[in-house]
Each structure stands twice: as structure tokens, then as C-alpha cells.
Coordinates of C-alpha atoms (C1' of nucleotides) in Angstrom, one line a residue:
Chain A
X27 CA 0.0 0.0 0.0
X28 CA 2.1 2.8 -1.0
X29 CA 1.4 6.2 0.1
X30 CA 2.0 8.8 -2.3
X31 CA 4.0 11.5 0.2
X32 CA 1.8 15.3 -0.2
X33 CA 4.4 18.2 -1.2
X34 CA 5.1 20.8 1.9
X35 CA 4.0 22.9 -1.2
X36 CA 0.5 21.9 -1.0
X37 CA 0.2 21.8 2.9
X38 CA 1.3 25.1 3.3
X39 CA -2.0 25.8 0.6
X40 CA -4.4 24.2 3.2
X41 CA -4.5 26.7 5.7
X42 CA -5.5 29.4 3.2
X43 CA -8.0 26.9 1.9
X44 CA -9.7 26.2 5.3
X45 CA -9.6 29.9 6.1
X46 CA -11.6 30.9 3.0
X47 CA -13.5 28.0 3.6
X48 CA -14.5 29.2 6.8
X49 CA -15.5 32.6 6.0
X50 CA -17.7 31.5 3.2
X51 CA -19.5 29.2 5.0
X52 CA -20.2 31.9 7.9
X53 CA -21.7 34.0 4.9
X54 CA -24.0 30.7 4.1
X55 CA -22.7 30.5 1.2
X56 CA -23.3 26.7 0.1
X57 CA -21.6 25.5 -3.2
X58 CA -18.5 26.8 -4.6
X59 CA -16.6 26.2 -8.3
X60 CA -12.8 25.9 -8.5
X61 CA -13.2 28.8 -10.8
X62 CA -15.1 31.1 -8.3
X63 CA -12.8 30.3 -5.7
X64 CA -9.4 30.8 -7.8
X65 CA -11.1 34.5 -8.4
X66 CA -11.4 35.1 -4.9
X67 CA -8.1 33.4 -3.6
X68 CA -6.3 35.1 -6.6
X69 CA -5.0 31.7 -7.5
X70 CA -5.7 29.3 -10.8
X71 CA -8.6 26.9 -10.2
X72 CA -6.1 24.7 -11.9
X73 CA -4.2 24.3 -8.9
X74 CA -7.3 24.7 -6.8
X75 CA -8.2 21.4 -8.6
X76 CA -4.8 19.5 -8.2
X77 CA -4.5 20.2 -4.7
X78 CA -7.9 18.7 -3.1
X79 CA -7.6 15.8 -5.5
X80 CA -4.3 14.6 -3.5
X81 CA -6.8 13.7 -1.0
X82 CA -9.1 12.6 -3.2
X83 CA -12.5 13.4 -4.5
X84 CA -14.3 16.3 -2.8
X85 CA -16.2 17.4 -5.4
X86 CA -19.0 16.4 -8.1
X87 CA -19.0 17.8 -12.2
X88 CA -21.8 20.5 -12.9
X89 CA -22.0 21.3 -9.4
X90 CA -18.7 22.4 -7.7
X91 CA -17.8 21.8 -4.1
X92 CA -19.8 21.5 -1.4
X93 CA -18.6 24.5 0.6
X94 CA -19.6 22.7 4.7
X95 CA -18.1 19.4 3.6
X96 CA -14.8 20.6 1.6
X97 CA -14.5 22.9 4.9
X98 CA -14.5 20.1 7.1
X99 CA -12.4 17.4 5.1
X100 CA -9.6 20.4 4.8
X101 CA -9.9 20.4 8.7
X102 CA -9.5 16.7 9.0
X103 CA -6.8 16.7 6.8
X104 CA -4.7 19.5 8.8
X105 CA -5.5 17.6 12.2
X106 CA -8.0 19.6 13.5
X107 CA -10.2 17.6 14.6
X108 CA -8.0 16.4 17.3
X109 CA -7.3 18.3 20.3
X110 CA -3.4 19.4 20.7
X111 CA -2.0 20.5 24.0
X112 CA 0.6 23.0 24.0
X113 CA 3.2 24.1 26.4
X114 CA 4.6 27.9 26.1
X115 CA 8.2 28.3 26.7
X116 CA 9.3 31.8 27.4
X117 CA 6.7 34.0 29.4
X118 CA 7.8 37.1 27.8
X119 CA 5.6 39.6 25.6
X120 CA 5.9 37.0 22.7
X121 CA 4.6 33.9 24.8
X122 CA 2.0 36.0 26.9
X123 CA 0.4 37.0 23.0
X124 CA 0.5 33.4 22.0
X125 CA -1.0 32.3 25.2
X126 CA -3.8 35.0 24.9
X127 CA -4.7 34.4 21.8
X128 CA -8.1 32.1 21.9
X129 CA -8.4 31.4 17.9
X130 CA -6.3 28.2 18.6
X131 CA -8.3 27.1 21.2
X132 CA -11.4 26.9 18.7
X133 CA -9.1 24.9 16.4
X134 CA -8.3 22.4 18.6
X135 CA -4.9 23.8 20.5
X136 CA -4.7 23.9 24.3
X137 CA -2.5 26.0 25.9
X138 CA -2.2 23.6 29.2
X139 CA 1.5 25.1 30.8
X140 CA 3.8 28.0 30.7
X141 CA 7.2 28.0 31.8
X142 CA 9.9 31.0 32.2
X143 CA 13.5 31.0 33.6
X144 CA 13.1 34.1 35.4
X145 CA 12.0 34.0 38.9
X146 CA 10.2 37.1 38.9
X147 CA 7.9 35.8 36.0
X148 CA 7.3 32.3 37.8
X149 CA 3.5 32.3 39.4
X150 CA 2.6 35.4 37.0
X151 CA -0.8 34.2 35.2
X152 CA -1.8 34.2 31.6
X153 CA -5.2 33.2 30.9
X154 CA -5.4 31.1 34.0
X155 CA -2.3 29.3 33.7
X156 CA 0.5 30.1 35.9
X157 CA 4.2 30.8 34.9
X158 CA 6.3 27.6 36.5
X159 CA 9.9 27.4 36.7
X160 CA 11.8 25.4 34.4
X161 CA 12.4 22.8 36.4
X162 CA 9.0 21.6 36.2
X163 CA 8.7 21.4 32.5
X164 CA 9.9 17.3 31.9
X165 CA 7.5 16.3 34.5
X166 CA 4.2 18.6 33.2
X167 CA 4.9 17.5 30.2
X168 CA 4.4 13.4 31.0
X169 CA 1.5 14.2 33.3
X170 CA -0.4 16.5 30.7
X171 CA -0.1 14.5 27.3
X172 CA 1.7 17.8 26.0
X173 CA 2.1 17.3 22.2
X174 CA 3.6 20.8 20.9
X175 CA 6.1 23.3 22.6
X176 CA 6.3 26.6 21.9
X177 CA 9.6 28.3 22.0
X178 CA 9.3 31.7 23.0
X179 CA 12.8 32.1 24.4
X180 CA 15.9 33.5 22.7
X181 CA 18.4 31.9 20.9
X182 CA 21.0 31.5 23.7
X183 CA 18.5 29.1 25.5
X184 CA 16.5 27.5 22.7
X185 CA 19.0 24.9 21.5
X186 CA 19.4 23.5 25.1
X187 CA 15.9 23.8 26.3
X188 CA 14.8 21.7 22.5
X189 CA 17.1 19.1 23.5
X190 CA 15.5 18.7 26.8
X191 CA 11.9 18.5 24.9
X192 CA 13.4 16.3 22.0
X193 CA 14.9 13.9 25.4
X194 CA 11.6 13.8 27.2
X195 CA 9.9 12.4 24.2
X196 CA 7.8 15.9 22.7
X197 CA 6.4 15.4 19.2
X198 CA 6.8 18.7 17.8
X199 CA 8.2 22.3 18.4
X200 CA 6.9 25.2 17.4
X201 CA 9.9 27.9 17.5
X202 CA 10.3 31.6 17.7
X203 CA 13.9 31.0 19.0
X204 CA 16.3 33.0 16.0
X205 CA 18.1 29.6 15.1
X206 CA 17.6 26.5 13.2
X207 CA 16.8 23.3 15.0
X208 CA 18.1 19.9 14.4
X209 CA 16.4 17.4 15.4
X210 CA 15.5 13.4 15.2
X211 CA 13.7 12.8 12.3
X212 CA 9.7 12.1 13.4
X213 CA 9.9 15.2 15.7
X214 CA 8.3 18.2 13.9
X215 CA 9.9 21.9 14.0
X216 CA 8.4 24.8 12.5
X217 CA 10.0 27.7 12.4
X218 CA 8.5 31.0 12.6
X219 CA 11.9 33.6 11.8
X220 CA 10.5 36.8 12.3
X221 CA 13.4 38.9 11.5
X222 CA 13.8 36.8 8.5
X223 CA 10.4 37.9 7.8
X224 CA 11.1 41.7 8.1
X225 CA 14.5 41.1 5.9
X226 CA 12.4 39.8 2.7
X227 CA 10.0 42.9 3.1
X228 CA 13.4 45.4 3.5
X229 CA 14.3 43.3 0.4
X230 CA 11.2 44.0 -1.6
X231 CA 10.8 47.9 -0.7
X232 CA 14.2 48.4 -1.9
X233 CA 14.0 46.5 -4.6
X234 CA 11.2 48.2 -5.7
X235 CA 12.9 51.5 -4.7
X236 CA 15.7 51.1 -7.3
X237 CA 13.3 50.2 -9.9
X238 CA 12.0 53.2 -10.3
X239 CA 15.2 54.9 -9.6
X240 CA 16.1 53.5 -13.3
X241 CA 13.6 54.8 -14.8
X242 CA 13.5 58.1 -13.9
X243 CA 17.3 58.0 -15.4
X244 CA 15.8 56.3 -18.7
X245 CA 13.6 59.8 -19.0
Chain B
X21 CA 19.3 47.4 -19.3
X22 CA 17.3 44.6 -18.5
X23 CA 17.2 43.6 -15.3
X24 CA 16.4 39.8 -14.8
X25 CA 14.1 38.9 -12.0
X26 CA 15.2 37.5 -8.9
X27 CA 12.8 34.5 -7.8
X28 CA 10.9 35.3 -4.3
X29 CA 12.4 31.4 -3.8
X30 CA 16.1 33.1 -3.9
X31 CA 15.1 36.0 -1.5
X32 CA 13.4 34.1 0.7
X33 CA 17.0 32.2 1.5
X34 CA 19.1 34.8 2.0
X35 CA 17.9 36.1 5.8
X36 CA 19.2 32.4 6.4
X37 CA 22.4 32.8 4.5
X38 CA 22.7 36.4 6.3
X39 CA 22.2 34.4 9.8
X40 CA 25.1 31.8 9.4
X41 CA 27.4 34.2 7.8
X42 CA 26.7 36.5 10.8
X43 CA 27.6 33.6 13.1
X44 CA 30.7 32.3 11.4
X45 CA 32.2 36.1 11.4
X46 CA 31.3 36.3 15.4
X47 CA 33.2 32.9 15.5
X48 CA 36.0 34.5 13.4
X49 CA 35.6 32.2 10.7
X50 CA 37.2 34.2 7.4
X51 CA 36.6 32.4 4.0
X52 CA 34.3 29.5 3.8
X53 CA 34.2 27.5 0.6
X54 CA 29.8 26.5 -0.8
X55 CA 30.8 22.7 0.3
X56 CA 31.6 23.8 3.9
X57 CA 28.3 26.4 3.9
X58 CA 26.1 23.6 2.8
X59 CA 27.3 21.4 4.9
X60 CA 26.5 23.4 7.8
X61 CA 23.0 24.7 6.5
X62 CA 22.1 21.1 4.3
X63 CA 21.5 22.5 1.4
X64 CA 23.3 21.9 -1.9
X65 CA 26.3 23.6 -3.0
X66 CA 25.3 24.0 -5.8
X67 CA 21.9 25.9 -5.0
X68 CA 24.2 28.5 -2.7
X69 CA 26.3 28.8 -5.6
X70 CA 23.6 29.6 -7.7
X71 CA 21.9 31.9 -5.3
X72 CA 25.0 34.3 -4.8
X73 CA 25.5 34.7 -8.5
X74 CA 22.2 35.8 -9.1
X75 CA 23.9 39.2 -7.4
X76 CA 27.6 38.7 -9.3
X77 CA 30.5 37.0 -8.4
X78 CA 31.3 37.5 -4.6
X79 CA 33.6 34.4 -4.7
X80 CA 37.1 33.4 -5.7
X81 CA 38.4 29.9 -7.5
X82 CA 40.4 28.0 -5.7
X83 CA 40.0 30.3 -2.2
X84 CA 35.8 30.2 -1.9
X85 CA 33.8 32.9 -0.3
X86 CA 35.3 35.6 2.3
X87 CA 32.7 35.4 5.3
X88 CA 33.2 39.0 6.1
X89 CA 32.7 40.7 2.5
X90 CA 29.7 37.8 1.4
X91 CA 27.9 39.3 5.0
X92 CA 28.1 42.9 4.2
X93 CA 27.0 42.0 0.3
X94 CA 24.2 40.4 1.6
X95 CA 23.2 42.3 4.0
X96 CA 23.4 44.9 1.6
X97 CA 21.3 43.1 -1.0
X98 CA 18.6 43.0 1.6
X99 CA 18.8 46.6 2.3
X100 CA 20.0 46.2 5.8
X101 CA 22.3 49.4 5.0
X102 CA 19.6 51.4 4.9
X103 CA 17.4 52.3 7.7
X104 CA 13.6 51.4 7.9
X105 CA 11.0 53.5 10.6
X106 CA 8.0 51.6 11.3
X107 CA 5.5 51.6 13.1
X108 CA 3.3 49.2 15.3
X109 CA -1.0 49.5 14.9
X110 CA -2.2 47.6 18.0
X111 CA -1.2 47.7 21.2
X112 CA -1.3 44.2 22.3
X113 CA 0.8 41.5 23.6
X114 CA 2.2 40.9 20.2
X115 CA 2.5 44.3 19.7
X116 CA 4.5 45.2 22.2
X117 CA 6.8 42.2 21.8
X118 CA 7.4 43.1 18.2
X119 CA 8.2 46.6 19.8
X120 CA 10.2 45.4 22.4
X121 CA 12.6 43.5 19.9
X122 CA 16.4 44.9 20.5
X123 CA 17.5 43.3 17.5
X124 CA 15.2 44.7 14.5
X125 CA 17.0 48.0 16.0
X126 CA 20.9 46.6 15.1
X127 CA 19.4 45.8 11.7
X128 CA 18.3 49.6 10.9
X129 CA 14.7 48.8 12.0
X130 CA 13.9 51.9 13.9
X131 CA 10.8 51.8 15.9
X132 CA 9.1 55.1 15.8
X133 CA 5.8 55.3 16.7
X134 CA 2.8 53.2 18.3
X135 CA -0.9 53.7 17.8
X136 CA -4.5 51.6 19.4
X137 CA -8.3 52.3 19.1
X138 CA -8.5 51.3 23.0
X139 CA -7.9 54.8 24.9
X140 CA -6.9 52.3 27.9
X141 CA -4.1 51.9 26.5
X142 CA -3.2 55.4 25.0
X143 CA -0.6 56.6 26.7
X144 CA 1.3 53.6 28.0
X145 CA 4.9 53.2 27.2
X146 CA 6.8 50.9 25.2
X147 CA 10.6 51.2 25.2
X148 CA 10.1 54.7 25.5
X149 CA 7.6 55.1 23.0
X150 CA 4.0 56.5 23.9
X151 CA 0.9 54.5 22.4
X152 CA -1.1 57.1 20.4
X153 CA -4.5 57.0 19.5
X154 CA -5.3 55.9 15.7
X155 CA -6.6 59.2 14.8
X156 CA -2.9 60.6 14.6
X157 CA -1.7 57.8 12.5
X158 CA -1.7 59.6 9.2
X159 CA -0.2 63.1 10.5
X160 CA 2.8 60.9 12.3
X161 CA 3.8 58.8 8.9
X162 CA 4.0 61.9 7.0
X163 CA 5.9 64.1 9.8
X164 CA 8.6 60.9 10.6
X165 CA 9.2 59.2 7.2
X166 CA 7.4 56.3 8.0
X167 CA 8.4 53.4 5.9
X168 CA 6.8 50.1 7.3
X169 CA 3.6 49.7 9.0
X170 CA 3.1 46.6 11.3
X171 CA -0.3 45.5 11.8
X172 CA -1.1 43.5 15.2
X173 CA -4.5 44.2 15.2
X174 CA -7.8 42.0 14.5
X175 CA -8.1 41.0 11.1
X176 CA -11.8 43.0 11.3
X177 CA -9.8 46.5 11.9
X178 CA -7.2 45.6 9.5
X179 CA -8.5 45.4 6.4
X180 CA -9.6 49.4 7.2
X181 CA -6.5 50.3 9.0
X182 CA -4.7 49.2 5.9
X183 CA -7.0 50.9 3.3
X184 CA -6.1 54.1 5.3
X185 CA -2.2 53.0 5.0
X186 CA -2.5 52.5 1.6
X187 CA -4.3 56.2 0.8
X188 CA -1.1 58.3 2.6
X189 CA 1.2 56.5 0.9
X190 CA 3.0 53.7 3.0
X191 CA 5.4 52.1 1.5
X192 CA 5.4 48.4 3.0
X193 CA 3.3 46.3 5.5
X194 CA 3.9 43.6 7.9
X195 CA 0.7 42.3 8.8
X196 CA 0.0 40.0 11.6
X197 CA -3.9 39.7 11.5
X198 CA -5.1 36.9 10.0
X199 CA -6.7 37.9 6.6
X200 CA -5.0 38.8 3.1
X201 CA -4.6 42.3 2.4
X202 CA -4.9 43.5 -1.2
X203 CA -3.3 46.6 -1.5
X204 CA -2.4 48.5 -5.5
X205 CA 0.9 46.9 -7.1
X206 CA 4.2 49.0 -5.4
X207 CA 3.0 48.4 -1.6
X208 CA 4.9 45.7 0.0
X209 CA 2.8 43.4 2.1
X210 CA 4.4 40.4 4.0
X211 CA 2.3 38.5 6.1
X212 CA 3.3 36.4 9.0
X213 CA 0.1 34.2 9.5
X214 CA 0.1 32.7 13.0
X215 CA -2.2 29.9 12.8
X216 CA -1.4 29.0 9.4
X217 CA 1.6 28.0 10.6
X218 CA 0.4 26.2 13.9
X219 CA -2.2 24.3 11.2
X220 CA 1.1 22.9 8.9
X221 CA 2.5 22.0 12.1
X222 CA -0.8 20.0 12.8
X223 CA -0.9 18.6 9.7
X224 CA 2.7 17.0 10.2
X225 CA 2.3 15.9 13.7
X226 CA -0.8 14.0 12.4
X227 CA 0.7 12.4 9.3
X228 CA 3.0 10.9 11.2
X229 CA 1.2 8.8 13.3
X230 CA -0.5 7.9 10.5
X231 CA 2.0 6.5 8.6
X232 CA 3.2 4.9 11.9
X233 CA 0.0 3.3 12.3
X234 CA 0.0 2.0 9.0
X235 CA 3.2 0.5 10.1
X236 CA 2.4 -1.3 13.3
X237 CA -0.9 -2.6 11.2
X238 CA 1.5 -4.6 8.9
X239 CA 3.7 -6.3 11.2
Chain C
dT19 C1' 52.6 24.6 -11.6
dA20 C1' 49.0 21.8 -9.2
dG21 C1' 45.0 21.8 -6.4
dA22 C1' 40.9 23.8 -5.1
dT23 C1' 36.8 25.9 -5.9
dT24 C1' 34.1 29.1 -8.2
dG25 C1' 30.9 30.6 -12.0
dT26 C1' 28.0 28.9 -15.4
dT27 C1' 25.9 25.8 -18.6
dA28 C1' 23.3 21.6 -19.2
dA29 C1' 20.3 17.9 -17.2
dT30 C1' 16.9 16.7 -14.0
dC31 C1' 13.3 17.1 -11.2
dG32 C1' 9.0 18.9 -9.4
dA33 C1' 5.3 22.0 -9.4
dT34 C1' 2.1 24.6 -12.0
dT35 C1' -1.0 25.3 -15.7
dA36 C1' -3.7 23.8 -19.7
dA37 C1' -6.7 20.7 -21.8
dC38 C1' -10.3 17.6 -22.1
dA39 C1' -12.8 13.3 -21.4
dA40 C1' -15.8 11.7 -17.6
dT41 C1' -19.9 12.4 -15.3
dC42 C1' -23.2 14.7 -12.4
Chain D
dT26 C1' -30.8 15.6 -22.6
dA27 C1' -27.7 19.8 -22.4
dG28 C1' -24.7 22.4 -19.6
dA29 C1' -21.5 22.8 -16.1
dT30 C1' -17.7 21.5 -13.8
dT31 C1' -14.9 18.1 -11.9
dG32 C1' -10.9 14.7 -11.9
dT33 C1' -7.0 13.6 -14.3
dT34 C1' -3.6 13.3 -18.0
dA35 C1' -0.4 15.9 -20.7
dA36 C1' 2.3 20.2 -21.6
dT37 C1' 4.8 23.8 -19.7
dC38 C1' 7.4 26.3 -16.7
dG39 C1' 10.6 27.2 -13.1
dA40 C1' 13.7 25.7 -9.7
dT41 C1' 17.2 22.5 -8.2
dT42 C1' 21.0 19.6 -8.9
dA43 C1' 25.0 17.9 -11.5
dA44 C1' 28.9 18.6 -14.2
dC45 C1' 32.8 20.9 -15.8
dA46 C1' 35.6 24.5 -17.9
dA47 C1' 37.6 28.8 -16.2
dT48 C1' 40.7 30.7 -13.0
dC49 C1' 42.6 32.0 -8.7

DNA sequence: TAGATTGTTAATCGATTAACAATC
DNA sequence: TAGATTGTTAATCGATTAACAATC
């Protein structure tokens, strides 16, 4: 039974999906083409298309999708209809927004722990969970069924404190941490760089920037 | 003059390129050849080779790349030489941890100016910045060469907020809220989508108990 | 000069788009 | 049945990798 293996291309496409998804189905909107949705999502229906058919067979010819069902199949698909707990890392500004925010808790994402370094953060509380020292992280974690970590710390600390997770048996790591994790291969990173982030935008505006320079010379 | 095109695949590398390089002059590292770079990032030698010469020569046969010089070139390339002033709409946690972040500063990131609908929090300080109310917005970008707004706001107030970017003439936009932002061609938007993220993350935790499933089923 | 390693061209691979037969 | 639109195969495009001549 061999498994053809989805491209990271198309996964990183789902989210997008599901969000549109979403918000069409709030407006009660029932069936949707490929081609209505590739003018909307600014995208070729084409693609549309190819994408949901990895999974198979969502939709029917002459009607289009059925906008409730594709909606829920994309949230099967991404793993949303399981619950995941999370741990936060870092009780900074950074963790204390993650830990607020409550749109992840409708998907499916616990926030269960927190966990700072600092002494004079330990027993602060974010949404009803209290800071803890670090200390207490290996053992919260086996007592909570904690799938996902999320590293709000800087760099200095992250590679340590992910080989602690990565030792204690943690499935995946979501990291904020300026560096690149290596880990064993069935333990999932993603990275979110931020600076890198703010680099490709400097990147564009100049680029854009000289550009025009040019062509004001060319007149 | 035509200038070829530099893929958004290309520019999306070179932040991580910029990091390394960064490390191995801190390190004191002075030449490094593509075999040793890709060795340390895993990725092909060939691909970095490639990358770099999209911008001209920075090597030399028979010596490879001088860390110090292939930093400053790159650095360069993604404008890091010139400085950038934003500004952060929203007041929040994430806000304030975006404006709280030392090292945007070092790369000529210069927070300037923070604005929020809630009058609670007009006022309040953030690394010695005052939050302003949104009503100011406009007459601050064009008194303090504003180049980048960052949105940390709901994506309901965001769409607006940005339509009122867009009509005094921002140049760029780093938007955190959770909806796609058209803006007219010659506005930079990069988005940094939160749960989008946390969803790919999903999807990978899940696919591999699947496929481990699969595997304890056949034995 | 000999060895190393780039810059660059050519080959391969994968992802996107186009086209259309299948079918609701 | 006729029209619409999918699912899927084939064509195209772009990005990555391999190979090697140029050259330091």
C-alpha cells in the first residue's frame, strides 16, 4: 500500500484553503466552483483542482464543491479535529500574546503550561495558567499528554531547552527561537523567523525602490 | 538594461544565508568554501552557488567565499544598510513584543511610533515610545518618514486600517492579522500568519502517526 | 605549476498550468 | 438531454542539482 507522500507545497496551501472556507460558510454561502474560488483566492482553479484531489475526490461535475463538507475534510486533513496541548516556553511579551490568543483554542490547541527562567515571572498568570519554573517542564509534560512546545525564548536558551523537549519524548516544536533546530527525524519543527520575515520585506521595498530609480534615469 | 528577475524562492534564502554568515564572522571564521556552507545549512552547494550569482561573483576559484565581505554584500542586497522607521497599529501583547525587539533596532529597524483604538491603552509606554490613538496615525507617517507599518490588530480593523495606509502612501506592511490584504501593485505586504503555521505544524504531527499506524498494522 | 573551488551551462526534477474526457 | 464542472492526463514552466571548464 504505498502512500504517495503530499508536497510541503501543497500543505502550506491548506491553511489558506480552510480559512476561505471558513468565512464562506459563515456568509451561508453553500456550493463553490474551482473557478469562483481561484477569483477570490487570486490563484488558478487549476491548482485549486490538483491540490484537493491529492486527498481525493471532494467534489462532483456541474455542481462544484460543497462548501460545509470541503470545509471540514480540509480540517481533518490539517489535524483539527484532534485536540493538541501546548506548552509555552518563554513567558515574555511574545509567549504571553501566544498564550492569549483564543483562535487556537477553537481549532483544537490547548494552551495547558507555561514555563519562564526568570524567577520574577514564575506564578505570574496568563489566561489562567501560571508561569512555572523550568524545572518543572519534563515532568508537566508526562502528566499533561503535552504534544507541541512553543519556544518563546531567545536563541542562547532554545537549542538546550529543545534538546530537553526532543529527550523527554515531545512530538513537535513550534519555535520563535532565531536559530535552526536539528532534530530526530519524526519530531516536527516549524519555524517561525520573524526577522527573517522583516528582511524579505526590506528586500522588496528596496528593490522596488531602485526600480524606479532606473527609470526616472531612462527619461 | 534589463534587469532579470530574482525569484521570491532566492530572496526568501538569503535572511538564512545572512544568519550563518553573521555567526561564522562572530566565530571569526574568514573564508568559507559552498561545500563547507552547505554542509552546515544542508543545502546543496550547488543551490548557494547559484543563489549568490544571481547578485555577481562574490567568490574566488580556488580560495571560496570571504565570510566578512559575502555578510556585508548580503546584507546589503537586503537593504540592511539602509534604515527602515516603522510603526506598530495595536497595542497588544504581540505588539508590544514586536516593539520590544532589540534586534530589528541593530538591523536599521527603527521603531518610531505606536498607535491603538483602546484609549486604555493610550498613553502607556513601550521602550520609551507613547501608544497614540489611531486618529494621529496619518499626521505621524508623514511628519517621521514612516516606511513600514506593522499591523497586530484584529483581522476586522485591519483590512480598514490598511485601506487608510495605503491612501497616505505607505510604503510596505507587515501584517500579523489573519486575513490577506490586497493593496495596488508598489505596496509591499508580507504576512506572518500565526495559525497558518500552527495548522502545517498539525498537519505533520498527524501524518506521522498515520504512517506509523499503517506500520504497526502490517507487522 | 598543481589543487581547489568558483561561475555557469546543461540535465533533471518537481510544481504549476492547460486541456479535455468523464460524469453529475 | 444539455450544460457545467470536476478529476486527471499531458504540456509547460521554473527551480534545483549535476557537471565541468575557467581561473585563482
Amino acid at each position: 500500500m504505498e502512500e504517495k507522500e503530499i508536497s510541503q507545497a501543497v500543505i502550506g496551501r491548506l491553511p489558506r484553503y480552510f480559512r476561505y472556507l471558513g468565512e464562506l460558510k459563515d456568509e451561508g454561502v453553500e456550493r463553490i466552483s474551482s473557478q469562483e474560488l481561484s477569483e477570490l483566492m487570486k490563484v488558478t482553479a487549476s491548482q485549486i483542482r490538483q491540490d484537493f484531489n491529492n486527498f481525493g475526490g471532494f467534489g462532483q461535475q456541474g455542481y462544484g464543491y460543497n462548501v460545509e463538507y470541503l470545509y471540514q475534510e480540509i480540517g481533518r486533513i490539517l489535524g483539527l479535529d484532534r485536540t493538541h496541548r501546548f506548552i509555552i516556553i518563554g513567558a515574555g511579551n511574545l509567549g504571553q500574546a501566544l498564550g492569549g490568543y483564543l483562535n487556537f483554542e477553537r481549532r483544537g490547541f490547548i494552551f495547558s503550561g507555561m514555563f519562564d527562567k526568570n524567577p520574577d515571572l514564575v506564578g505570574k498568570e496568563v489566561r489562567g495558567i501560571r508561569v512555572q519554573p523550568m524545572e518543572e517542564m519534563e515532568q508537566f509534560i508526562r502528566d499533561n499528554d503535552v504534544d507541541i512546545a512553543v519556544l518563546t525564548i531567545p536563541k542562547t536558551s532554545a537549542v538546550e531547552v529543545a534538546e530537553r523537549l526532543v529527550h523527554i519524548g515531545i512530538r513537535a516544536i513550534w519555535n520563535f527561537a532565531h536559530v535552526d533546530l536539528n532534530v530526530p527525524e519524526g519530531i516536527q519543527v516549524e519555524s517561525v523567523h520573524l526577522s527573517d520575515s522583516l528582511m524579505k520585506l526590506s528586500y522588496n521595498i528596496n528593490r522596488y525602490l531602485e526600480e524606479n530609480e532606473q527609470q526616472c534615469e531612462k527619461k
